[in-house]
Amino acid sequence: QVQLVESGGGWVQTGGSLRLSCAASGSRFPIKAMGWYRQAPGRQRELVAHITSSGSPNYAGSVKGRFSISRDNANNTAYLQMNSLKPEDTAVYYCTLSYYTGSRYYRPDFWGQGAQVTVSS
């Protein structure tokens, strides 16, 4: 059974930083790409960042320059470093994995339970 275990969420003041981690396990097939979505009240679910099978990162315009996605292929772990956090970054962040390369588009195949990130003004 595929599992995505997230950690690192919490409370932080405006301008602070958080690092989310996501460990994937139980996959019967090689993980090609991984990505982070977020869901805030009153807003649509948004793809924040994803990293392709070759390690190329992609970001939503709202977080570009502030967030950084990376991965450890040996441990099937993805990270989301979040800097210069703003109140509008407050959301539940979901880790996902994909069996597609993610080079042209990103389509998640499995989702984690989500981690709450709250940025106080």
GROMACS .gro file of C-alpha atoms in nm:
model
  121
    1GLN     CA    1   0.000   0.000   0.000
    2VAL     CA    2   0.140   0.336  -0.104
    3GLN     CA    3   0.186   0.583   0.178
    4LEU     CA    4   0.295   0.945   0.180
    5VAL     CA    5   0.392   1.066   0.525
    6GLU     CA    6   0.421   1.441   0.567
    7SER     CA    7   0.589   1.636   0.843
    8GLY     CA    8   0.711   1.985   0.918
    9GLY     CA    9   0.389   2.185   0.923
   10GLY     CA   10   0.302   2.429   1.195
   11TRP     CA   11   0.270   2.795   1.292
   12VAL     CA   12   0.509   3.065   1.182
   13GLN     CA   13   0.509   3.444   1.172
   14THR     CA   14   0.515   3.644   0.853
   15GLY     CA   15   0.861   3.633   0.704
   16GLY     CA   16   0.951   3.306   0.870
   17SER     CA   17   1.044   2.972   0.720
   18LEU     CA   18   0.924   2.615   0.733
   19ARG     CA   19   1.044   2.296   0.571
   20LEU     CA   20   0.796   2.027   0.476
   21SER     CA   21   0.908   1.670   0.429
   22CYS     CA   22   0.731   1.384   0.256
   23ALA     CA   23   0.842   1.023   0.270
   24ALA     CA   24   0.688   0.783   0.020
   25SER     CA   25   0.675   0.410   0.078
   26GLY     CA   26   0.508   0.100  -0.057
   27SER     CA   27   0.515   0.199  -0.423
   28ARG     CA   28   0.516  -0.098  -0.659
   29PHE     CA   29   0.648   0.115  -0.944
   30PRO     CA   30   0.924   0.371  -0.970
   31ILE     CA   31   0.822   0.719  -0.863
   32LYS     CA   32   0.881   0.957  -1.150
   33ALA     CA   33   0.778   1.295  -1.015
   34MET     CA   34   0.658   1.445  -0.690
   35GLY     CA   35   0.467   1.760  -0.615
   36TRP     CA   36   0.307   1.975  -0.350
   37TYR     CA   37  -0.046   2.109  -0.363
   38ARG     CA   38  -0.216   2.341  -0.119
   39GLN     CA   39  -0.577   2.407  -0.028
   40ALA     CA   40  -0.681   2.725   0.150
   41PRO     CA   41  -1.034   2.813   0.265
   42GLY     CA   42  -1.228   2.981  -0.013
   43ARG     CA   43  -0.963   2.907  -0.272
   44GLN     CA   44  -0.914   2.635  -0.529
   45ARG     CA   45  -0.658   2.366  -0.480
   46GLU     CA   46  -0.331   2.488  -0.624
   47LEU     CA   47  -0.024   2.307  -0.748
   48VAL     CA   48   0.251   2.486  -0.561
   49ALA     CA   49   0.554   2.304  -0.695
   50HIS     CA   50   0.660   1.980  -0.854
   51ILE     CA   51   0.987   1.817  -0.941
   52THR     CA   52   1.030   1.603  -1.249
   53SER     CA   53   1.186   1.260  -1.280
   54SER     CA   54   1.508   1.427  -1.392
   55GLY     CA   55   1.510   1.663  -1.097
   56SER     CA   56   1.388   1.982  -1.262
   57PRO     CA   57   1.175   2.200  -1.034
   58ASN     CA   58   0.863   2.391  -1.131
   59TYR     CA   59   0.678   2.651  -0.927
   60ALA     CA   60   0.355   2.841  -0.919
   61GLY     CA   61   0.403   3.212  -0.976
   62SER     CA   62   0.277   3.289  -0.627
   63VAL     CA   63   0.567   3.108  -0.461
   64LYS     CA   64   0.848   3.136  -0.714
   65GLY     CA   65   1.157   3.283  -0.556
   66ARG     CA   66   1.040   3.195  -0.205
   67PHE     CA   67   0.984   2.820  -0.212
   68SER     CA   68   1.221   2.546  -0.318
   69ILE     CA   69   1.134   2.185  -0.394
   70SER     CA   70   1.390   1.907  -0.379
   71ARG     CA   71   1.401   1.531  -0.354
   72ASP     CA   72   1.608   1.244  -0.225
   73ASN     CA   73   1.553   0.962  -0.472
   74ALA     CA   74   1.735   0.704  -0.261
   75ASN     CA   75   1.487   0.754   0.022
   76ASN     CA   76   1.182   0.845  -0.191
   77THR     CA   77   1.154   1.169  -0.003
   78ALA     CA   78   1.048   1.513  -0.122
   79TYR     CA   79   1.097   1.845   0.051
   80LEU     CA   80   0.944   2.188   0.026
   81GLN     CA   81   1.151   2.467   0.174
   82MET     CA   82   0.927   2.768   0.234
   83ASN     CA   83   1.090   3.104   0.299
   84SER     CA   84   0.956   3.457   0.338
   85LEU     CA   85   0.618   3.317   0.430
   86LYS     CA   86   0.309   3.533   0.395
   87PRO     CA   87  -0.038   3.502   0.550
   88GLU     CA   88  -0.173   3.404   0.209
   89ASP     CA   89   0.047   3.094   0.223
   90THR     CA   90  -0.175   2.961   0.499
   91ALA     CA   91  -0.323   2.635   0.375
   92VAL     CA   92  -0.320   2.260   0.404
   93TYR     CA   93  -0.026   2.134   0.202
   94TYR     CA   94  -0.052   1.797   0.030
   95CYS     CA   95   0.236   1.585  -0.086
   96THR     CA   96   0.178   1.382  -0.401
   97LEU     CA   97   0.361   1.138  -0.624
   98SER     CA   98   0.329   1.068  -0.991
   99TYR     CA   99   0.421   0.784  -1.223
  100TYR     CA  100   0.454   1.034  -1.507
  101THR     CA  101   0.774   1.224  -1.568
  102GLY     CA  102   0.621   1.565  -1.502
  103SER     CA  103   0.827   1.724  -1.776
  104ARG     CA  104   0.528   1.858  -1.971
  105TYR     CA  105   0.255   1.838  -1.709
  106TYR     CA  106   0.202   1.708  -1.360
  107ARG     CA  107  -0.062   1.451  -1.271
  108PRO     CA  108  -0.063   1.311  -0.918
  109ASP     CA  109  -0.145   0.945  -0.863
  110PHE     CA  110  -0.135   0.934  -0.483
  111TRP     CA  111  -0.196   1.193  -0.215
  112GLY     CA  112  -0.081   1.237   0.141
  113GLN     CA  113  -0.311   1.337   0.424
  114GLY     CA  114  -0.194   1.698   0.429
  115ALA     CA  115  -0.005   1.920   0.668
  116GLN     CA  116  -0.140   2.245   0.807
  117VAL     CA  117   0.072   2.554   0.756
  118THR     CA  118  -0.044   2.871   0.929
  119VAL     CA  119   0.129   3.203   0.878
  120SER     CA  120   0.036   3.471   1.127
  121SER     CA  121   0.036   3.840   1.040
   0.00000   0.00000   0.00000
